[in-house]
Short mmCIF file of C-alpha atoms and ligand atoms in Angstrom, two decimals:
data_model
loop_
_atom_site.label_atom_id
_atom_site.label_comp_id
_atom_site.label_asym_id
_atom_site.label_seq_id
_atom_site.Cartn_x
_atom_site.Cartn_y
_atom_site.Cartn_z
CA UNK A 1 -12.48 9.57 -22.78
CA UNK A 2 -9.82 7.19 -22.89
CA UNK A 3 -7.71 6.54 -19.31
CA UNK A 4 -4.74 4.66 -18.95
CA UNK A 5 -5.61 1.56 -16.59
CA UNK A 6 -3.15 -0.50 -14.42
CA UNK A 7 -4.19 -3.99 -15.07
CA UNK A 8 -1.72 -6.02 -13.25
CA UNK A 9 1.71 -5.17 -10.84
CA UNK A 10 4.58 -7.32 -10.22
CA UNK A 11 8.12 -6.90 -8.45
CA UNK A 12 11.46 -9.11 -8.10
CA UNK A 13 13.68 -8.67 -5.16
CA UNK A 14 17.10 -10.06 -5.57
CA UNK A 15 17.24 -13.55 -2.85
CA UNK A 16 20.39 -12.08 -0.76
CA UNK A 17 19.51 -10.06 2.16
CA UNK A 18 22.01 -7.59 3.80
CA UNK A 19 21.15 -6.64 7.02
CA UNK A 20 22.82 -3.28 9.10
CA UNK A 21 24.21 -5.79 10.86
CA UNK A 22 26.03 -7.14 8.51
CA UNK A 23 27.31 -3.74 6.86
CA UNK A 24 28.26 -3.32 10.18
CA UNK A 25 31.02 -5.74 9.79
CA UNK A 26 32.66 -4.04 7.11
CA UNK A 27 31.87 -0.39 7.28
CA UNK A 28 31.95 2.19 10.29
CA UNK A 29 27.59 2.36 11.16
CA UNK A 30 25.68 0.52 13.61
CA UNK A 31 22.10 -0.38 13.42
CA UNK A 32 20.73 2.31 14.97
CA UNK A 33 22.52 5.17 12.74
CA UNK A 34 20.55 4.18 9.87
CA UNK A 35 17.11 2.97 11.10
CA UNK A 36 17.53 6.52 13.21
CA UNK A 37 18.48 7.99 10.33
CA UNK A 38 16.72 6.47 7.55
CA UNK A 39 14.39 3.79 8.67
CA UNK A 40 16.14 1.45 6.87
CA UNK A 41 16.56 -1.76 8.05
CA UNK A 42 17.82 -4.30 5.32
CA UNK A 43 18.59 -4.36 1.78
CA UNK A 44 18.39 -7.12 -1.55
CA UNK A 45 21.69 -7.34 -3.31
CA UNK A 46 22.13 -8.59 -6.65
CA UNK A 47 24.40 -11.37 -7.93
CA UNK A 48 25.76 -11.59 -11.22
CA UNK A 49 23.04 -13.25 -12.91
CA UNK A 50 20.75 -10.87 -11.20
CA UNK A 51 20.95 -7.71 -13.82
CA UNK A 52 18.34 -5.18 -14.85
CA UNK A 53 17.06 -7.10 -17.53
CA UNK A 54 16.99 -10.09 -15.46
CA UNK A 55 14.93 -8.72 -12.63
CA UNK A 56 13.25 -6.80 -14.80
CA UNK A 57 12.26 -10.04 -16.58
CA UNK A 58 10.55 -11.74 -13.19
CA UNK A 59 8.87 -8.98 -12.27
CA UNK A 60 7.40 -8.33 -15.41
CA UNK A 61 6.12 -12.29 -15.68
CA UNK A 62 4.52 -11.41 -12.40
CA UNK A 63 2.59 -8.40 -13.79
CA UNK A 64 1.73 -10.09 -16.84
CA UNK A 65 -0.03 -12.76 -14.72
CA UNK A 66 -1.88 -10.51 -12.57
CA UNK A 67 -3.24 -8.94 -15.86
CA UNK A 68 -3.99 -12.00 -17.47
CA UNK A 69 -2.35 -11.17 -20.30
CA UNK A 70 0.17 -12.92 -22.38
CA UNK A 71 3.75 -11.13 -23.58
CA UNK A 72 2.39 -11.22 -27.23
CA UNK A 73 -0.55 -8.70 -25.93
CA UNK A 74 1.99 -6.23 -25.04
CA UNK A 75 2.29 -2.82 -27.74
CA UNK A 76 5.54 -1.54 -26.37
CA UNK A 77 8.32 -1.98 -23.38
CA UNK A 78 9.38 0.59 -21.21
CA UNK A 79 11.83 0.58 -19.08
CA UNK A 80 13.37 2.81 -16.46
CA UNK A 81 16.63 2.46 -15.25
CA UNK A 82 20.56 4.13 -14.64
CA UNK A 83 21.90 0.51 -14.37
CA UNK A 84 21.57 -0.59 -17.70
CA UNK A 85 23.10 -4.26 -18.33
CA UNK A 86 24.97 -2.88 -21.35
CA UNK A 87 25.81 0.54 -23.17
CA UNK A 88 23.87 -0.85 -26.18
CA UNK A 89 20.87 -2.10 -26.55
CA UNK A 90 19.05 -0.98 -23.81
CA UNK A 91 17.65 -2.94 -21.51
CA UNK A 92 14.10 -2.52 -23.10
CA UNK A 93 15.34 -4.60 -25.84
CA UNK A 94 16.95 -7.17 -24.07
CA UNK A 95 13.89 -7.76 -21.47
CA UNK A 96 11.73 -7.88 -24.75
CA UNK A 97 14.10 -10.94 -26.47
CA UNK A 98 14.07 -12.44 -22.93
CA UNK A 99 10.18 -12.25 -22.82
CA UNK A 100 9.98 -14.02 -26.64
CA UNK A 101 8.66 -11.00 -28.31
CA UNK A 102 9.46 -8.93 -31.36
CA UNK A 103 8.63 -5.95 -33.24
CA UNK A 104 7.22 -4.10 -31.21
CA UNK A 105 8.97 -0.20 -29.83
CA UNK A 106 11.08 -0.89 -26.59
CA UNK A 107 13.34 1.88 -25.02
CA UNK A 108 14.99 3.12 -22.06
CA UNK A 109 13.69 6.04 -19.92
CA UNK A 110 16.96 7.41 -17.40
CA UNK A 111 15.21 9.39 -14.71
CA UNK A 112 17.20 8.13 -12.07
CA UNK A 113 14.86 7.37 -8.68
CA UNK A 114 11.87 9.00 -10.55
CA UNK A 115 11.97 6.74 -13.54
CA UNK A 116 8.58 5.03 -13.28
CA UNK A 117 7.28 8.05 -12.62
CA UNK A 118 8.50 9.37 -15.87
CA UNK A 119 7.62 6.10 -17.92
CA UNK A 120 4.57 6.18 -16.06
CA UNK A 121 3.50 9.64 -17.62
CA UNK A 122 5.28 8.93 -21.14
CA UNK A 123 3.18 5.51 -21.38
CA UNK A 124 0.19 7.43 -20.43
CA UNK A 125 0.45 9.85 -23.87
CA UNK A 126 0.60 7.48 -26.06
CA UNK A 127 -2.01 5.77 -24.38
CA UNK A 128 -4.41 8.52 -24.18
CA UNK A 129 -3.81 9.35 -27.86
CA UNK A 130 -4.97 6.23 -29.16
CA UNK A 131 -1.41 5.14 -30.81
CA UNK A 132 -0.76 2.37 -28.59
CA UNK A 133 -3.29 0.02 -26.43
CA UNK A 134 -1.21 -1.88 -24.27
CA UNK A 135 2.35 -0.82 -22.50
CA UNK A 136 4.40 -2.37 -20.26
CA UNK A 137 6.69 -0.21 -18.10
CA UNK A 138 9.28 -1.73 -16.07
CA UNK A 139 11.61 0.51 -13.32
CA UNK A 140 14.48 -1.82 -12.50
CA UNK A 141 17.90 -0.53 -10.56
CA UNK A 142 21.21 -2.58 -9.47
CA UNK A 143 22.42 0.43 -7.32
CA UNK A 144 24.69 -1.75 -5.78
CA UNK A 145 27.24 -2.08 -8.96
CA UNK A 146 27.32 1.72 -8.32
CA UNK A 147 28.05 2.20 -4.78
CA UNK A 148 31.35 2.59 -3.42
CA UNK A 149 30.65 -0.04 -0.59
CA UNK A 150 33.75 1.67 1.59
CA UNK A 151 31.73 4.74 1.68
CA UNK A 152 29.33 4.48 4.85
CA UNK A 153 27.20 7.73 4.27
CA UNK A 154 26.30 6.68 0.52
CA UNK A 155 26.55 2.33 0.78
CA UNK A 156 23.96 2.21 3.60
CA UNK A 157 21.30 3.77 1.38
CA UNK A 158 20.93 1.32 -1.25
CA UNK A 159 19.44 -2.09 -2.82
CA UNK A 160 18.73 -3.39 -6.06
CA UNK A 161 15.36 -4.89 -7.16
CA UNK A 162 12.36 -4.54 -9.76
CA UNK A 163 8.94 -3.28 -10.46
CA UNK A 164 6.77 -3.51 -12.95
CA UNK A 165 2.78 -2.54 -14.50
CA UNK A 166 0.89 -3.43 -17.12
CA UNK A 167 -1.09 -0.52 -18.59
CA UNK A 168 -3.82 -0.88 -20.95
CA UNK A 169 -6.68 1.69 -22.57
CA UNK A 170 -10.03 1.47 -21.23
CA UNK A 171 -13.07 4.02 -20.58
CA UNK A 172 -12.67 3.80 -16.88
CA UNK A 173 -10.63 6.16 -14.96
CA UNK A 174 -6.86 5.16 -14.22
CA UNK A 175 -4.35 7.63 -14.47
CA UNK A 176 -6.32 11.49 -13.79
CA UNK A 177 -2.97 13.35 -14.51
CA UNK A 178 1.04 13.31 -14.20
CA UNK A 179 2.93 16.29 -13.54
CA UNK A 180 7.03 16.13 -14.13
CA UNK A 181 9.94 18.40 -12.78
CA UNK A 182 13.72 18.69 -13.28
CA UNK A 183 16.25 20.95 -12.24
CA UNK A 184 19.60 20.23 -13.96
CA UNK A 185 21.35 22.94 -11.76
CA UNK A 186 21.62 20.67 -9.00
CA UNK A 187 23.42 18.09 -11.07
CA UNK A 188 26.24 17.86 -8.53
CA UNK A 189 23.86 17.25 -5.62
CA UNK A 190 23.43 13.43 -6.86
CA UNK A 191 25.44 12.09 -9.48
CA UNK A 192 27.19 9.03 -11.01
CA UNK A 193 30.38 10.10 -13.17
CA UNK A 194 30.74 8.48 -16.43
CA UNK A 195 31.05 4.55 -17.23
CA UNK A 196 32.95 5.37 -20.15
CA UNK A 197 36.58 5.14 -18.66
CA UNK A 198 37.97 7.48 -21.27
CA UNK A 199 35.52 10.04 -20.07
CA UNK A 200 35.56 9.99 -16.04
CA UNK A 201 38.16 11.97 -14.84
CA UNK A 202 40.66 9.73 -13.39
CA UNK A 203 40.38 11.40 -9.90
CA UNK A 204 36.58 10.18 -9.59
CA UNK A 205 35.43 6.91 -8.58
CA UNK A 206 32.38 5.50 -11.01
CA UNK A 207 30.07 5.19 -7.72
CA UNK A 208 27.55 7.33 -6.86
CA UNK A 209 28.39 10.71 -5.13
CA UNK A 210 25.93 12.34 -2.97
CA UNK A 211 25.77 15.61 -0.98
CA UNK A 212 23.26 13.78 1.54
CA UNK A 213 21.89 16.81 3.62
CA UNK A 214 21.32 19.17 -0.17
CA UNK A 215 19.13 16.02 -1.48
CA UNK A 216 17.05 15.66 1.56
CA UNK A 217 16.57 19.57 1.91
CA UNK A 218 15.47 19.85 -2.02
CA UNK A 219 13.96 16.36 -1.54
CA UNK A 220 11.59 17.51 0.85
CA UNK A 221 10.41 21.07 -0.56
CA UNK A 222 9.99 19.78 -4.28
CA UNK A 223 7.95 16.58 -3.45
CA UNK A 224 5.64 18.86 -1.03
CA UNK A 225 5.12 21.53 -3.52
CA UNK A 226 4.56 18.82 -6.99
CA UNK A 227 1.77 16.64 -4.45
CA UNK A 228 0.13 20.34 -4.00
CA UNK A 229 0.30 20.62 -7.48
CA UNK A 230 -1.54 18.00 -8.75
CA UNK A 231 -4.01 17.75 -6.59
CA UNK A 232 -4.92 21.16 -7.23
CA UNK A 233 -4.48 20.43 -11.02
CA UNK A 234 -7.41 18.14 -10.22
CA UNK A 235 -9.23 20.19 -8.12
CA UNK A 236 -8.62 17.36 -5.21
CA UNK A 237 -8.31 17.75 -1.69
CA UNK A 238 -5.65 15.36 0.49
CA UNK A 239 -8.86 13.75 1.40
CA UNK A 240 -9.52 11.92 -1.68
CA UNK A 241 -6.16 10.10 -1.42
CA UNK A 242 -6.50 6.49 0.11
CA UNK A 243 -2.86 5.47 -0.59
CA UNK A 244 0.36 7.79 -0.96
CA UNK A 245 3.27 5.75 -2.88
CA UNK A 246 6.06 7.86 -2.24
CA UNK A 247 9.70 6.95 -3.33
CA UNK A 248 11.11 4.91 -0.51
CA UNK A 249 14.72 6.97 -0.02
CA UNK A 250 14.05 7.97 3.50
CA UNK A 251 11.40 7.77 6.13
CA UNK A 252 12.04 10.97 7.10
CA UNK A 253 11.13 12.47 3.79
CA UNK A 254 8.68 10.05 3.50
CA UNK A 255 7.07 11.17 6.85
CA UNK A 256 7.74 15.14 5.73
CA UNK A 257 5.88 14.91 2.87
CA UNK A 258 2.43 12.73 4.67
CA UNK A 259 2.80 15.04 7.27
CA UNK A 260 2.19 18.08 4.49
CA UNK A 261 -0.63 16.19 3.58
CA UNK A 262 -2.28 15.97 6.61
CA UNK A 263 -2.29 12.37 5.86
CA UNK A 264 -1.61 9.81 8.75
CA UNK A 265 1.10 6.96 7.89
CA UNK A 266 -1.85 4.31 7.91
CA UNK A 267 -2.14 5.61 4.58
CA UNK A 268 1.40 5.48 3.28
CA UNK A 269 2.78 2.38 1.74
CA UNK A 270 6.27 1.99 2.72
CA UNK A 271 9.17 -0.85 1.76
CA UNK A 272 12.25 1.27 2.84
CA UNK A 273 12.31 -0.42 6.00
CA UNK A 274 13.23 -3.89 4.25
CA UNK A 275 14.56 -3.00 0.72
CA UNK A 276 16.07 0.73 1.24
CA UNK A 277 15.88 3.07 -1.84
CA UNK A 278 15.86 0.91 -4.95
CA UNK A 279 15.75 3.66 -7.14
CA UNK A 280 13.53 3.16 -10.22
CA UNK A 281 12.02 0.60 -8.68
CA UNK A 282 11.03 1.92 -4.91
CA UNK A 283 7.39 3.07 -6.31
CA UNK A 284 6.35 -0.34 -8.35
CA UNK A 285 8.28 -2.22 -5.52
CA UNK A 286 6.03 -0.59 -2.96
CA UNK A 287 2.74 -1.03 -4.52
CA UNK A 288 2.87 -4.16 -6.12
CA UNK A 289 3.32 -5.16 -2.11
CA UNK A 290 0.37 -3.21 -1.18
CA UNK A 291 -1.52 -4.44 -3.97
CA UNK A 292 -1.06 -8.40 -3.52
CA UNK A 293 -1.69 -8.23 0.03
CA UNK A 294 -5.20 -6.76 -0.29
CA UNK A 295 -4.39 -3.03 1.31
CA UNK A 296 -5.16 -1.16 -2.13
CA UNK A 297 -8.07 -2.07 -3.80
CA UNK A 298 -10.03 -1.55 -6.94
CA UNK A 299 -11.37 1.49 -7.11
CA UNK A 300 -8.86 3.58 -4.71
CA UNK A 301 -6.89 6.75 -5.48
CA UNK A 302 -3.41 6.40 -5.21
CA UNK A 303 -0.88 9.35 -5.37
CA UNK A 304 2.50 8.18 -6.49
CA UNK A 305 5.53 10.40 -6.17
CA UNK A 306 9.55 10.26 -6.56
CA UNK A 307 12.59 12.13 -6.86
CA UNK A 308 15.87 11.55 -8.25
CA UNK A 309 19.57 12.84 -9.51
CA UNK A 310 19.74 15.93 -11.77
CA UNK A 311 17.41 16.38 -10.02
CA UNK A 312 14.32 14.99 -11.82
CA UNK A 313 10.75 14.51 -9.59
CA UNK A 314 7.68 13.57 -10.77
CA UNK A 315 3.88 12.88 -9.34
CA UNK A 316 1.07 10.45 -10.36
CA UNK A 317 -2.55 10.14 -9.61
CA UNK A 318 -4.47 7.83 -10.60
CA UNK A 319 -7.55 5.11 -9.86
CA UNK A 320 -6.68 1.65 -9.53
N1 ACO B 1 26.88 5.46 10.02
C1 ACO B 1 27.29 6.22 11.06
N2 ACO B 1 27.59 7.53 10.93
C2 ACO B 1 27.45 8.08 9.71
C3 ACO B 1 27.01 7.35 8.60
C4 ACO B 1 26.73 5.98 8.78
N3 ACO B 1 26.31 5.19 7.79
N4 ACO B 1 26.96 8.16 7.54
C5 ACO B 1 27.34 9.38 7.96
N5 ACO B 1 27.64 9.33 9.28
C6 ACO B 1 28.10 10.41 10.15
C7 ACO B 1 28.71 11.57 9.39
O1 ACO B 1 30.08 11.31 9.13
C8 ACO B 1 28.51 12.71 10.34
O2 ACO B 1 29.49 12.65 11.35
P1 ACO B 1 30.15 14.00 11.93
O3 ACO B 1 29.00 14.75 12.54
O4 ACO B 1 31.12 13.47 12.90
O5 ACO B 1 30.75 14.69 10.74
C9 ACO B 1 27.17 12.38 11.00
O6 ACO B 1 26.94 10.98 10.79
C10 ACO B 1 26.00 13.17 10.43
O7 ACO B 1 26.07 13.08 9.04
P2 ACO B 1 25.01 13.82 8.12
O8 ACO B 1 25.34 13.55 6.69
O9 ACO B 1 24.88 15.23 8.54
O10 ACO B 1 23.68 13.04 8.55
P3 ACO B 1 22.20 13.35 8.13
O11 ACO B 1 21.38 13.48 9.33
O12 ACO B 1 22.11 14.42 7.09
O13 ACO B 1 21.78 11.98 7.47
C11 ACO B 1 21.47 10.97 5.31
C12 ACO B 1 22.47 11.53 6.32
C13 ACO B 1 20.75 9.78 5.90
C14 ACO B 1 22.24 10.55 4.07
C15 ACO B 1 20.44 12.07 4.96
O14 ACO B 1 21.10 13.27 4.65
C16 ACO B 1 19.58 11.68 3.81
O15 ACO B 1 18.81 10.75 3.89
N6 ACO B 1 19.64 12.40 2.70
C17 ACO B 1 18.87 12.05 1.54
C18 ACO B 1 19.69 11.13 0.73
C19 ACO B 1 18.88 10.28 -0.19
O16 ACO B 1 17.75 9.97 0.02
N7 ACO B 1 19.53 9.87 -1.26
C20 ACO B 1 18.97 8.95 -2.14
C21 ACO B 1 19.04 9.34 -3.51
S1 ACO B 1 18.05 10.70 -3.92
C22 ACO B 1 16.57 10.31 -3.58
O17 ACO B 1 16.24 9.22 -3.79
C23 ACO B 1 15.74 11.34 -2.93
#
């Protein structure tokens, strides 16, 4: 049987950090709001040079080390992302130029907060059917060119950073199963009009608009019900999870969904405390952490899960 294997993680974090102190200054919130709130703490903003690509880029040098593998080993680029660095090409193509390779199938996955989830599984096909070897996937968002930072209930959610894995065939287990959900009725719960200026309607802003209290509620049921899922797709019980890698939007959802579980928080990996929802790149951010410093190890079960606009949600398990 042939599994799709993580060989190596890596993640970039943009180098400014905004604190709630600092939005503080310039929007109505304190510090306690959001940490109340959210359990958010601080956030990494992007500069200019710091684009998808770009971060995309450094974290992917970073995986590519931990696998011991070289950019020419790579079969095909993935990458996830709403924050593209241009309309065209995608940012698949321009992390593969930047990483000195050629020829070989790169495109762009838009799955909002549950991208790597969704590359995840879509590497993992063409993996298990023997047409490619070796696939790097790469969920990278720059929220932050997106929000409306007047806004306090949307601007204190977000940060921008990186995450990537390197996956690679092999006859050991890695990924047991995926299981992906959307629901485009709820498009107006969590959306971004268009970028295309002859397209938005000139009333909207081109930041991201977000019925808060509809995305938590749906948040919340449709994660519980898709980590059921596929452990019982797997005949597992909550007790053969050592790490849950949820999407890092909210600590309260985050908490909802362990508590489901029966799983204490020991068990949880979370980053929203420092980097608050990154989007595409919460899950790869969060355990590329736990993976460098030594809390997952070879061997371990790890269930991955995330949610995002349309809505779009999406599960993982898998050995590492
Ligand atoms: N600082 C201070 N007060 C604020 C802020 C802020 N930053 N934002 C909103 N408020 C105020 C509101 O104006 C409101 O005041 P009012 O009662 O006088 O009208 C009050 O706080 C309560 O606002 P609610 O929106 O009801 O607060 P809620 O408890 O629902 O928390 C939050 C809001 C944190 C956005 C929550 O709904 C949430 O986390 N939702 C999920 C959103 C999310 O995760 N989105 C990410 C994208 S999707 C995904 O990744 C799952």
């Amino acid at each position: 049987m042939v599994y799709s294997r993580i060989l190596g993680t890596g993640s970039y974090l943009p180098k400014r950090v905004v604190t709630n102190d600092e939005l503080a200054q310039t929007v109505d919130t304190n510090d306690e709001w959001i940490v109340t709130r959210t359990g958010i703490r601080s956030r990494h903003i992007s500069d200019a040079e710091e684009t998808s690509s770009y971060m995309g880029y450094h974290a992917s040098l970073r995986a590519l080390e931990a696998a011991q593998l070289k950019a020419e080993d790579l079969d095909m680029i993935i990458v996830a992302t709403t924050t593209p660095d241009k309309g065209l090409p995608n940012t698949a193509c321009l992390l593969q130029d930047r990483l000195g390779v050629t020829y070989i199938p790169a495109f762009d996955i838009t799955a909002a907060c549950a991208g790597f989830v969704y590359a995840l599984s879509v590497a993992d096909q063409y993996i298990r059917t023997g047409m490619i070897k070796t696939i790097l996937i790469v969920g990278v968002d720059v929220l932050s060119a997106v929000t409306n930072w007047a806004d306090r209930s949307t601007c204190v959610l977000f940060g921008d950073g990186a995450g990537a894995a390197i996956l690679q065939a092999s006859d050991k287990p890695g990924i047991l199963s995926t299981v992906l959900r959307a629901d485009g009725r709820q498009k107006d719960s969590l959306y971004i009009p268009s970028l295309l200026p002859g397209q938005r309607k000139a009333e909207e802003l081109p930041y991201i608009h977000m019925n808060g209290r509809e995305v938590f509620k749906f948040a919340v049921r449709a994660l519980e019900k898709i980590v059921e899922e596929i452990l019982a797709d797997n005949g597992l019980s909550q007790d053969a999870i050592d790490w849950l890698i949820p999407h890092q939007a909210n600590l309260r959802i985050i908490t909802a969904i362990a508590e489901k579980l029966n799983l204490s928080m020991d068990k949880v990996v979370t980053s929203v405390e420092k980097y608050a929802n990154t989007s595409a790149a919460s899950v790869p951010i969060a355990m590329d952490e736990a993976i460098r410093d030594g809390r997952i190890k070879r061997g371990q079960t790890l269930l991955l899960e995330a949610i995002g606009g349309g809505f779009m949600w999406g599960a993982a398990l898998l050995v590492y």
